[in-house]
Coordinates of C-alpha atoms and ligand atoms in Angstrom, one line a residue:
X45 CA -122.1 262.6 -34.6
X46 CA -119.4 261.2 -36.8
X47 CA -120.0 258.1 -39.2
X48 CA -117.1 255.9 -39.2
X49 CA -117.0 252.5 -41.4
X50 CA -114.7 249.7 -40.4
X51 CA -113.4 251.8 -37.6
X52 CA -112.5 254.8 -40.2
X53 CA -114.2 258.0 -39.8
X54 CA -115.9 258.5 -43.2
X55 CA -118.1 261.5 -45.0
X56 CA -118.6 262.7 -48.4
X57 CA -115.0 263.2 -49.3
X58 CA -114.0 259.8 -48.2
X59 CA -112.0 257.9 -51.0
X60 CA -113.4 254.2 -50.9
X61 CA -111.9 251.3 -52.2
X62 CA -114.0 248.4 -54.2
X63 CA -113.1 245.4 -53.6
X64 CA -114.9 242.4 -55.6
X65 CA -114.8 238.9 -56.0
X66 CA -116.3 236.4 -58.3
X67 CA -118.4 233.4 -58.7
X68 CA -118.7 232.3 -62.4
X69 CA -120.4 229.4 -63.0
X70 CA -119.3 227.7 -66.5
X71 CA -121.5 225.3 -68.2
X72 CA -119.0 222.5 -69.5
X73 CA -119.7 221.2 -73.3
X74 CA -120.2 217.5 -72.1
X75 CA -122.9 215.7 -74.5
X76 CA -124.5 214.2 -71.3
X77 CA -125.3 215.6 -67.9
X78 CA -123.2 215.6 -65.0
X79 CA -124.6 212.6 -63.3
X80 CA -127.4 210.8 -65.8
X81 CA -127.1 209.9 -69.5
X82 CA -130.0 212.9 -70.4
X83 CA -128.4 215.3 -73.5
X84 CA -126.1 218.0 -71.7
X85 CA -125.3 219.7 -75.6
X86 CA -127.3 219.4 -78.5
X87 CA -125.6 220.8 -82.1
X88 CA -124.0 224.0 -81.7
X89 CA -126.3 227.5 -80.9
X90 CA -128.8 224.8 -79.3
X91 CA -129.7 225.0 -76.2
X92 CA -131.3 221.8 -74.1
X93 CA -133.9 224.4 -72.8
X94 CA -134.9 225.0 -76.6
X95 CA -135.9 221.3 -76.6
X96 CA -140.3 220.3 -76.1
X97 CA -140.3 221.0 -72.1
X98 CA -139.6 218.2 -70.2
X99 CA -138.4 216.0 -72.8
X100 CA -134.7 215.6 -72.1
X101 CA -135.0 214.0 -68.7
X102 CA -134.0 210.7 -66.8
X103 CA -135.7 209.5 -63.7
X104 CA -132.2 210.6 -61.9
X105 CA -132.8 214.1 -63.2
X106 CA -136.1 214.2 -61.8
X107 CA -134.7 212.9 -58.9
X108 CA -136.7 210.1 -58.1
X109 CA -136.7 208.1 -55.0
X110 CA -134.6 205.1 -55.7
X111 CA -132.5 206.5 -58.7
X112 CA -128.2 206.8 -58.4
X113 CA -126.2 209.6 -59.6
X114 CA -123.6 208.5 -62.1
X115 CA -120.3 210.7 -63.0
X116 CA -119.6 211.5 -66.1
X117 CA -116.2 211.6 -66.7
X118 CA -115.5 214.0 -69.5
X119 CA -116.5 216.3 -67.3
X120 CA -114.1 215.7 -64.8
X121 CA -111.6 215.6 -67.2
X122 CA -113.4 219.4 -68.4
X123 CA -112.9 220.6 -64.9
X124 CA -109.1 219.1 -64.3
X125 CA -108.7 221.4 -67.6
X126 CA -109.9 224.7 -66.3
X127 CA -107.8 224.2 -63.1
X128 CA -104.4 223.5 -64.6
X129 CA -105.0 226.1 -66.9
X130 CA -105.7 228.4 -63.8
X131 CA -102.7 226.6 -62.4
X132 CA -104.8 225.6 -59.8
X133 CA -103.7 222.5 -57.5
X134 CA -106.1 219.7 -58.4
X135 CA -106.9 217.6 -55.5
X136 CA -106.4 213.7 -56.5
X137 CA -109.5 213.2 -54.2
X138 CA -112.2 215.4 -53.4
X139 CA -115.7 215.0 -52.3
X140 CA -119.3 215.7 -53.7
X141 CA -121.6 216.7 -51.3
X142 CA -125.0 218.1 -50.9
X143 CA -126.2 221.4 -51.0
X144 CA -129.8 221.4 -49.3
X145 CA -132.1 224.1 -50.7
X146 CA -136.0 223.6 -51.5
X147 CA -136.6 225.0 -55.2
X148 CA -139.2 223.5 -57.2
X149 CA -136.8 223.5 -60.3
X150 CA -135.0 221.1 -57.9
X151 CA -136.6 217.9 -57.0
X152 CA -134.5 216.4 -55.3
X153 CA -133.8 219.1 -52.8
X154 CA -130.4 219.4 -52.8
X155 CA -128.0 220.2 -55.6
X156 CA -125.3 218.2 -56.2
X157 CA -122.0 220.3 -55.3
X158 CA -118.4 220.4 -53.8
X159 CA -117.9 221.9 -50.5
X160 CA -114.8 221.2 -48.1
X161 CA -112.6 218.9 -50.5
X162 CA -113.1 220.5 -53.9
X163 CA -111.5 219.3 -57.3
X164 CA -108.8 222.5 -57.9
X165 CA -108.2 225.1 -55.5
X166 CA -104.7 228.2 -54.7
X167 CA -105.0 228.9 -58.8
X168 CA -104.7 232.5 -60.5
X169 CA -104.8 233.7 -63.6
X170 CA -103.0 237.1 -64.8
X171 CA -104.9 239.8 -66.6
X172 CA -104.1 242.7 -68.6
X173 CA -104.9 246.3 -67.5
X174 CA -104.8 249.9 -68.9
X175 CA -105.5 251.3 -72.2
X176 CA -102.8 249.2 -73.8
X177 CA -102.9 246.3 -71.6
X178 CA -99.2 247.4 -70.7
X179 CA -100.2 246.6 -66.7
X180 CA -100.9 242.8 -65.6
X181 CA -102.3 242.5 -62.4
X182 CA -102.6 238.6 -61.1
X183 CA -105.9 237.5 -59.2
X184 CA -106.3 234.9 -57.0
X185 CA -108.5 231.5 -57.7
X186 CA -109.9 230.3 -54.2
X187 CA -111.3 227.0 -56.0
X188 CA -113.0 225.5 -58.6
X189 CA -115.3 223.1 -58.0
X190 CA -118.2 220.8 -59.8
X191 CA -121.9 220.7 -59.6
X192 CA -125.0 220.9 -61.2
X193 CA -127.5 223.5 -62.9
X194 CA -131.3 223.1 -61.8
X195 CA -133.9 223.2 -63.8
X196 CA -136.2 225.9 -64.6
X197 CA -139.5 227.1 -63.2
X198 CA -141.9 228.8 -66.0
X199 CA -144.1 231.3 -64.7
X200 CA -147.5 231.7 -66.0
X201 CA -150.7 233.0 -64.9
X202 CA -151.4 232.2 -61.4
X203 CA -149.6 229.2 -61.7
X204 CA -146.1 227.6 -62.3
X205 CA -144.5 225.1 -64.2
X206 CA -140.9 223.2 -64.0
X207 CA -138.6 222.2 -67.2
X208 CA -136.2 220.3 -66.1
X209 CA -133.8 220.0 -69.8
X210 CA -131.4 221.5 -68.0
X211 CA -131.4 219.9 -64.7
X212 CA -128.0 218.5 -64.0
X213 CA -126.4 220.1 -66.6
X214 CA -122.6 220.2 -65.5
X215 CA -120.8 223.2 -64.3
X216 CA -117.7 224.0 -62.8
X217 CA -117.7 227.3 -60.5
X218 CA -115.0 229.3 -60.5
X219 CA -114.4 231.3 -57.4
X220 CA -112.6 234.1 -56.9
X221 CA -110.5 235.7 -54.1
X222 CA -111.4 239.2 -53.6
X223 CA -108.6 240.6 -55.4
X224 CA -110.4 242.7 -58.2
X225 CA -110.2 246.8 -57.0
X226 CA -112.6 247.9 -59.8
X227 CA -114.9 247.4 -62.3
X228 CA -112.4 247.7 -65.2
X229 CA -110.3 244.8 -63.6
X230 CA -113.5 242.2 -62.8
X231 CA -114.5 242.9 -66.4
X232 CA -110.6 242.1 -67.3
X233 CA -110.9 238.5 -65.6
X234 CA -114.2 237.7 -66.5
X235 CA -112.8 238.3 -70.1
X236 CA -109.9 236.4 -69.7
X237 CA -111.5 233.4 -67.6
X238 CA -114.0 233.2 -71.3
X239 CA -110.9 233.2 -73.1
X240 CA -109.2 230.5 -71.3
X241 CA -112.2 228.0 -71.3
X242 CA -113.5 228.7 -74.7
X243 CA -109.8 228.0 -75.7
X244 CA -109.6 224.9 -74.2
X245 CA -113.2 223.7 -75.4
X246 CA -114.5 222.9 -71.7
X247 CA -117.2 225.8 -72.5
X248 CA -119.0 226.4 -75.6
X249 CA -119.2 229.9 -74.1
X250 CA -122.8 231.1 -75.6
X251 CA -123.2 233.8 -73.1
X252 CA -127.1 234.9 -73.7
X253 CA -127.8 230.7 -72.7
X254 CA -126.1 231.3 -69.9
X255 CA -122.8 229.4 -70.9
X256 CA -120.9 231.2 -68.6
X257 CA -122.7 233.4 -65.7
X258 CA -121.1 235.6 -62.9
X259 CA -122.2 236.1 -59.6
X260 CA -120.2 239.7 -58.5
X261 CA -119.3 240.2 -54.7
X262 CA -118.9 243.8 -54.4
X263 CA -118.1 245.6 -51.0
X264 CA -116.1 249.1 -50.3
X265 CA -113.8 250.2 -47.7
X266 CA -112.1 253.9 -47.1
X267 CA -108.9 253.5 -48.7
X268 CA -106.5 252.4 -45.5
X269 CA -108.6 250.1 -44.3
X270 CA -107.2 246.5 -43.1
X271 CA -111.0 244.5 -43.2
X272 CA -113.3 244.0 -46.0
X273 CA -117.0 245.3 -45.5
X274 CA -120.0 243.7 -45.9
X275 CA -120.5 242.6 -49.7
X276 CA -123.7 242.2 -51.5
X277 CA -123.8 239.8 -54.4
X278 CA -125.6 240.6 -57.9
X279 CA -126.5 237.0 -59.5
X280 CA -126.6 235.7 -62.8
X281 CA -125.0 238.5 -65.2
X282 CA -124.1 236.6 -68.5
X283 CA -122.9 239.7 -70.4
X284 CA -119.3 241.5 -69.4
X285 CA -120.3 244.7 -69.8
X286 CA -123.7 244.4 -67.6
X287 CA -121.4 243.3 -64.6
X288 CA -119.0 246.6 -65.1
X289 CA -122.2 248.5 -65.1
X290 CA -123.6 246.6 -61.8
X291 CA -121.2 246.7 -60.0
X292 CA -120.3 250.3 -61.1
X293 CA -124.1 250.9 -59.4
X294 CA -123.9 248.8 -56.5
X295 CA -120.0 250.9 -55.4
X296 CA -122.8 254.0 -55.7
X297 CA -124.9 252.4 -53.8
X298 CA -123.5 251.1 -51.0
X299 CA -121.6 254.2 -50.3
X300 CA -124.8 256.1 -50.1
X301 CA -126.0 253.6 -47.4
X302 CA -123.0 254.3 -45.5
X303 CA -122.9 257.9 -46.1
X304 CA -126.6 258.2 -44.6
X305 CA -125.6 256.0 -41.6
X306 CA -127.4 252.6 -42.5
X307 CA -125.3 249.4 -42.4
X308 CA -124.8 247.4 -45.5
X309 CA -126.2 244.1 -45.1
X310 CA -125.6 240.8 -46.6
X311 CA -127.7 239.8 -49.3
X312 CA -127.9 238.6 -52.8
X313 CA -128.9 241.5 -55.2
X314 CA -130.4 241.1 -59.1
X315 CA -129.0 243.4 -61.6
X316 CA -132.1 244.9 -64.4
X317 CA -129.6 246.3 -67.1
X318 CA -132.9 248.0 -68.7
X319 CA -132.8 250.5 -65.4
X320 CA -129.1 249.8 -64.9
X321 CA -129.9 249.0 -61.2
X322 CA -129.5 246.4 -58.6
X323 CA -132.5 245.3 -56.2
X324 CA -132.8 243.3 -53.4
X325 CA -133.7 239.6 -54.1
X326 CA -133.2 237.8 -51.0
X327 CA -130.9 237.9 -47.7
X328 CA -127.9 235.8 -48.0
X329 CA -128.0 232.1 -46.7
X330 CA -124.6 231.1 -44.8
X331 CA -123.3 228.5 -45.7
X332 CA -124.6 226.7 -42.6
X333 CA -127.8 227.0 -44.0
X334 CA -127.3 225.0 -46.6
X335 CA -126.4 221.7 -44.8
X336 CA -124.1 220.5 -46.5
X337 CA -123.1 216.9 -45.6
X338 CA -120.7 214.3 -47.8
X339 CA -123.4 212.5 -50.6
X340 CA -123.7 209.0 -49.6
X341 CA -124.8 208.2 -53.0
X342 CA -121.3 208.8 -54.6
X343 CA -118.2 207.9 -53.5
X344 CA -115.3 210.5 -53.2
X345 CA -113.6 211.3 -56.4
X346 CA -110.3 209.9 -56.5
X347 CA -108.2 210.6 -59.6
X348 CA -104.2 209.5 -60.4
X349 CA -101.4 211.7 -61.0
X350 CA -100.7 210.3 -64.3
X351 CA -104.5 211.1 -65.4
X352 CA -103.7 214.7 -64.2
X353 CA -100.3 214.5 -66.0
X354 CA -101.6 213.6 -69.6
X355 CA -104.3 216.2 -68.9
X356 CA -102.0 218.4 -68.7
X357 CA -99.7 217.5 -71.5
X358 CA -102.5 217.3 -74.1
X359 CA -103.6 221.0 -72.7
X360 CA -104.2 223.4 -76.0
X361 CA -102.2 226.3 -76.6
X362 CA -103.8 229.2 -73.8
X363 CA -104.5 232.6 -74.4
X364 CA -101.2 234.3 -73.0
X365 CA -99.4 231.7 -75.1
X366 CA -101.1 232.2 -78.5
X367 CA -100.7 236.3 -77.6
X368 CA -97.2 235.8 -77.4
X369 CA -97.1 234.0 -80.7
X370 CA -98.8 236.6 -81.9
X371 CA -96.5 239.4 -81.1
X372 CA -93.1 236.9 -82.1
X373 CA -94.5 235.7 -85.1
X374 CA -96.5 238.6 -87.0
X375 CA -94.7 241.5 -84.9
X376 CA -98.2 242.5 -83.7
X377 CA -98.0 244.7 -80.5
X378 CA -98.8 242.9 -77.1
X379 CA -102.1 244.9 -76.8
X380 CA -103.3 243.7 -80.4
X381 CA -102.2 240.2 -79.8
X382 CA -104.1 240.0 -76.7
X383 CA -106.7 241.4 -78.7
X384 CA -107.1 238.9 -81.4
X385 CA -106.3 235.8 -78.9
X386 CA -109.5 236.9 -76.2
X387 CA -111.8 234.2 -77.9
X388 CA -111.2 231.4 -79.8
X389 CA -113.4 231.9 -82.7
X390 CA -111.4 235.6 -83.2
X391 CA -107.8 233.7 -83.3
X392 CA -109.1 231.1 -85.7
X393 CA -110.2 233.5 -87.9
X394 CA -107.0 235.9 -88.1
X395 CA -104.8 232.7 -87.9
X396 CA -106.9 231.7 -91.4
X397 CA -107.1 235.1 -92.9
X398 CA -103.3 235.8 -92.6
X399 CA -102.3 232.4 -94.4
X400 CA -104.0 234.1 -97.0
X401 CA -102.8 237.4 -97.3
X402 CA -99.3 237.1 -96.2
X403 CA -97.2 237.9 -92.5
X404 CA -96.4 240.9 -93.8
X405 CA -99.9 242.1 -93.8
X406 CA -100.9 240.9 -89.8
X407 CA -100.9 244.0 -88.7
X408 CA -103.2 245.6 -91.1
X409 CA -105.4 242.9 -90.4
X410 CA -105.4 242.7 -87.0
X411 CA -106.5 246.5 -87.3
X412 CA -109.5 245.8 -89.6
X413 CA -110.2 242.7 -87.4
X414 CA -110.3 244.6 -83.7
X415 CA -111.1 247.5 -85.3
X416 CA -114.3 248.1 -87.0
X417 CA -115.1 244.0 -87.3
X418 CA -114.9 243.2 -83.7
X419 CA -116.9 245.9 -82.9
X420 CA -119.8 244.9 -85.2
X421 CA -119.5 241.2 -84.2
X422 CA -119.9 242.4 -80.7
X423 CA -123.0 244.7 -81.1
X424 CA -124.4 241.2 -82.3
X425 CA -123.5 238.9 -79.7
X426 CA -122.1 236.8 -81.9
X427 CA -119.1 234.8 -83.1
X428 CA -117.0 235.5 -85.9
X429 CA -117.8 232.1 -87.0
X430 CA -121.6 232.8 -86.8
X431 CA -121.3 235.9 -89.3
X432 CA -121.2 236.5 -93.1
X433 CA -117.2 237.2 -92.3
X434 CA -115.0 235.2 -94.5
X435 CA -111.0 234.9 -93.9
X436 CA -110.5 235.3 -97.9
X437 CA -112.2 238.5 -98.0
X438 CA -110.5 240.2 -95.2
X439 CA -107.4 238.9 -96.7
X440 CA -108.3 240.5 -99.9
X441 CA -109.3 243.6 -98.1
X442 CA -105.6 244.1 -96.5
X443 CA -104.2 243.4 -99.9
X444 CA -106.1 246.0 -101.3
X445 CA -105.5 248.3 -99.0
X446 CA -101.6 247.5 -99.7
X447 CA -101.4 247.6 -103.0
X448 CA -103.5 251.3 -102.8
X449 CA -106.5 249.8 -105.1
X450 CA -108.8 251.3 -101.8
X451 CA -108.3 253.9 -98.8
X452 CA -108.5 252.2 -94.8
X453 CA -111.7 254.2 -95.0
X454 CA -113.3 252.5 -98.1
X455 CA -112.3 249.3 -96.1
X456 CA -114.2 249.6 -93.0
X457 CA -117.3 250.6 -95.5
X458 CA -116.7 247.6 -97.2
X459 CA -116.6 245.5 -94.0
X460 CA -120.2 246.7 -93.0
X461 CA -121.2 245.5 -96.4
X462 CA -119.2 242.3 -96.0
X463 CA -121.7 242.0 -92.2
X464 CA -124.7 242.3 -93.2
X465 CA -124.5 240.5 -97.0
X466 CA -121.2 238.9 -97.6
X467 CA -119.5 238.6 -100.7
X468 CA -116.5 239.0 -102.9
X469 CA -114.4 242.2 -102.2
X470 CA -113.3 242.9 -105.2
X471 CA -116.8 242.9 -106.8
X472 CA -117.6 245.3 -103.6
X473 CA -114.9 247.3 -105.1
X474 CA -116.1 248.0 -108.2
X475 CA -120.2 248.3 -107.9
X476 CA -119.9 250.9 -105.1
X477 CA -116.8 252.6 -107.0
X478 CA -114.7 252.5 -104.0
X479 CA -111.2 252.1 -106.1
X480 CA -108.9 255.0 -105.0
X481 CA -108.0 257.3 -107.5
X482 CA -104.1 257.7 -107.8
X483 CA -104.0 259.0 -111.4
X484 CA -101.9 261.9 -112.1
X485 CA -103.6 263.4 -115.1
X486 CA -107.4 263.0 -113.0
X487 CA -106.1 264.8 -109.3
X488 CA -103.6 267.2 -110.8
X489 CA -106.7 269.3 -112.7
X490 CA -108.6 268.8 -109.8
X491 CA -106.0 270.1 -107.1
X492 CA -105.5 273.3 -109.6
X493 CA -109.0 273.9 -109.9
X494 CA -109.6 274.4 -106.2
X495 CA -105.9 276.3 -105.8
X496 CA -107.1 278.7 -108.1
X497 CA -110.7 279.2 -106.3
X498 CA -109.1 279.8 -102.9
X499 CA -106.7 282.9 -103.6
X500 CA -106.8 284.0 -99.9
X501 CA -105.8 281.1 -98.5
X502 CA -103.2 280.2 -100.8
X503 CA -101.6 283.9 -99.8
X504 CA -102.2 282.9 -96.2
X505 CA -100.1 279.6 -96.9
X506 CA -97.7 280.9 -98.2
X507 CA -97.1 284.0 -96.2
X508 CA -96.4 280.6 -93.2
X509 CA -100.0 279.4 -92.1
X510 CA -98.9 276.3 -92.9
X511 CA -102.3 274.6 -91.1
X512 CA -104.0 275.6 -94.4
X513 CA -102.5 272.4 -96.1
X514 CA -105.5 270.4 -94.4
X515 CA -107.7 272.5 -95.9
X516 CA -106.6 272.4 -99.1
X517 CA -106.1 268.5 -98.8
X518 CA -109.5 268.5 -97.5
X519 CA -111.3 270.2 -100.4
X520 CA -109.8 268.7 -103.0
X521 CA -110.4 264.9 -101.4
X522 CA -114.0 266.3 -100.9
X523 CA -113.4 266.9 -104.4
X524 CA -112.9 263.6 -105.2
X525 CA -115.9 262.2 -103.4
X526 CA -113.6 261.1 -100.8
X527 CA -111.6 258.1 -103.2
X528 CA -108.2 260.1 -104.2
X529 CA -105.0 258.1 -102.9
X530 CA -104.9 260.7 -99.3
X531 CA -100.7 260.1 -99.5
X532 CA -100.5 261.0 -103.1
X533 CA -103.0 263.8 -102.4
X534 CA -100.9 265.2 -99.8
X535 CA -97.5 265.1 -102.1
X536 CA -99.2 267.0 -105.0
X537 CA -101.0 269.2 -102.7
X538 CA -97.9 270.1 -101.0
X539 CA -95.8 270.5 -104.2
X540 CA -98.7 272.4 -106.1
X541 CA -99.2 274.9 -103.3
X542 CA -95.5 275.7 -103.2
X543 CA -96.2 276.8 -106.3
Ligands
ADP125 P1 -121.0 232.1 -51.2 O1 -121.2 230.8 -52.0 O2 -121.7 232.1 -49.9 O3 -121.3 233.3 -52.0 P2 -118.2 231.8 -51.5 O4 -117.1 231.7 -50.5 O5 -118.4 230.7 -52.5 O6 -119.5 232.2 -50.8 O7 -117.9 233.1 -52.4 C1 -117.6 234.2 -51.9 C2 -117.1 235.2 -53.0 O8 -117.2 236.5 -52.5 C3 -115.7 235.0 -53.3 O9 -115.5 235.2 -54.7 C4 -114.9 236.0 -52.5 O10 -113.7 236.4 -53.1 C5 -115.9 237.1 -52.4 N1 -115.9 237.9 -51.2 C6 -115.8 237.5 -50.0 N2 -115.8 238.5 -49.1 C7 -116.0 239.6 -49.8 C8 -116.1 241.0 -49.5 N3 -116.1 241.5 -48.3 N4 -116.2 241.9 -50.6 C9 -116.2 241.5 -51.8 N5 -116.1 240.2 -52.2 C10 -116.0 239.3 -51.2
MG126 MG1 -122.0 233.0 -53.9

């Protein structure tokens, strides 16, 4: 008997398509809660959860009979933000409703949420695909809407216990229309989405607290097919790359199941990044299991055009804007721009670090900077801001790099030294004896030296093997322990060997 899925005849050569879609839920960077005057944000790399258990509660929080949910307003204002920057059309009235699920991390029963009329919905946002980013692709925003986080349940031995710090902290989730065709491009919007509410400071964007978490909706289909199959959905990922390699899993999986003639089925997945697997966590509640009904206890949301409209004009530059600025002012290439302008701490610090070592110099730095910085800031989990990275010393890096004092190579060991101790380049220079050597009368004797060792190759070079430069480059840079000027190494070489 033949398989078929979606009505298409299937087997192990089948091309599928992915097809994803995604829930992120971002944690705005109000000082209070969404709907009580409990601490939201403490200083910044603080988390409320970090606080003695229990001790950053109201009576509303704990939702106690008799207590009234109060909106906090900067948080509206936070998710009016993320929508017109997801040009998104926000709804001058929308409704808070109730969301009934019984979780002990959530007294009251329900969590406060938006369900039919929600604050923005029809927004998109453009993202950059392909090695260069040369390819934009634009996914679709269903809606955005506001709620709350719960608490959390502690499990011990044999028993449990509830902190509720970060009950009613307010989110905005950002929903997706299944648009994304591949891992590549849901990491690509994820990435982006950060961007955008990190630049407009609605999101502190810590990602291990759980700033900024995505649920993935992953299903496939044979390539041809009009419907969408059944999706599972992997919860709480709070780290791009873990949600590329999930889903990346779960297209593997699924295809099995159909392959072997089982059905996919509905159901919310967890993602263990230690096994690089997704397991089963629960079947899926519909939404009509969740109740939902209008909250009497607040009124709808009703918010003027002309609050929207000075929302709007007060927005901060956006991503796609300051990468366009990027490529106009300091003639950086798109893929570099978008590069430096992915988070806001990155931008801030190139912005700072090229006042310092001229325009003339961006692109240098914005090598250095995406280069070998980005990728050690990264392995961290950190910000720029958070590191021993100073502006001044990748400015003096670039300059000395221009001015030939030190070789791009000597730079990037410089900038490991600059991680993981700080300090002033120049004395970096010096005490590891990292200045280039461009002297005439020190590489000349050298290059001779190694000419006259190497009889058989010079032959061979001259009698056309012209590949034998490199060697002779190579040896005499060896030679050198690696610090001779490579450009002025090359010229002598050349000329020396030509006799
Ligand atoms: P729920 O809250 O029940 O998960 P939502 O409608 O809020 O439902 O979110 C559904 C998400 O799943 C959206 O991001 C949507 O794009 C995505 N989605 C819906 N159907 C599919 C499908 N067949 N395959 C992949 N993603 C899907
Ligand atoms: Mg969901």
């Amino acid at each position: 008997m033949s398989l078929t899925h979606l009505g298409i005849p299937v087997d192990q050569n089948t091309e599928f398509e992915t097809v994803i879609g995604l829930e992120v839920h971002v944690q705005l960077a109000t000082n209070s809660k969404q709907f009580s005057t409990a601490r939201a944000r403490l200083e910044a790399g603080k988390s409320v959860t970090d606080e003695a258990v229990n001790s950053n509660t109201t009576p509303v929080c704990a939702g106690h009979p008799g207590t009234l949910p109060a909106l906090n307003k900067t948080a509206v204002e936070y998710a009016i933000r993320t929508g017109l920057a997801t040009d998104c059309k926000i709804n001058l009235k929308s409704i808070f409703a109730r969301k009934h699920y019984f979780y002990p991390d959530l007294p009251k029963g329900y969590q406060i949420s938006q369900f039919d009329l929600p604050i923005c919905e029809h927004g998109h946002l453009d993202v950059e695909l392909g090695e260069t980013g040369e390819v934009t692709k634009r996914i679709g925003i269903t809606r955005i809407h506001m709620e709350e986080d719960a608490g959390k349940n502690v499990h011990m031995s044999g028993f449990s216990l509830v902190n509720l710090n970060r009950a009613g902290v307010p989110l905005v989730e950002v929903v997706s229309e299944p648009d994304m065709r591949s891992p590549a491009e849901a990491g690509a919007y994820l990435r982006k989405l950060y961007a955008i509410v990190t630049c407009l400071g609605v999101c502190d964007g810590n990602l291990q607290e759980g700033n900024f978490r995505c649920d993935a909706n992953v299903s496939i289909r044979p390539k041809g097919a009009k419907g969408f199959g059944t999706r599972a959905e992997i919860k709480n990922v709070n780290s791009f790359r873990f949600v590329e390699k999930a889903i990346e899993f779960e297209v593997e999986r699924q295809r099995q199941v159909i392959l072997s003639g089982d059905k996919v089925i509905q159901e919310t997945r967890l993602y263990d990044s230690q096994k690089n697997q997704t397991f089963s966590m629960r079947t899926k509640e519909e939404a009509e299991d969740y109740r939902y009904f209008p909250d009497p206890d607040l009124p709808p949301l009703v918010i003027s055009q002309a609050t929207v409209d000075a929302i709007k004009a007060a927005l901060p530059e956006l991503p796609d804007q300051k990468r366009d600025r990027y490529i106009k002012d300091y003639g950086l290439s798109r893929y570099d721009a978008g590069a430096l302008s992915s988070t806001q701490s990155l931008g801030q610090f190139f912005e700072l670090a090229v006042k310092l070592s001229g325009t003339e110099l961006a692109k240098s730095l914005a090598n250095l900077l995406i280069g070998e910085a980005a990728r050690l800031i990264n392995d961290a989990g950190i910000e720029i801001q958070d590191s021993k990275f100073e502006p001044k010393a990748f400015a003096d890096l670039v300059k000395a790099i221009a001015d030939k004092t030190i070789s791009v190579t000597a730079a990037k060991q410089i900038i490991t030294i600059l991680y993981t101790e700080g300090g002033d380049v120049g004395s970096i220079i010096d005490r590891e004896g990292l200045k280039q050597v461009s002297d005439l009368s020190l590489l000349e004797p050298i290059i001779e030296q190694i000419i006259a060792a190497n009889p058989k190759q010079l032959e061979d070079y001259r009698s056309g093997k012209d590949k034998l430069l490199g060697f002779f480059v190579g040896q005499a840079m060896k030679a050198t322990q690696g610090k001779a000027n490579p450009a002025l190494l090359q010229e002598l070489v050349t000329k020396k060997l030509k006799g």
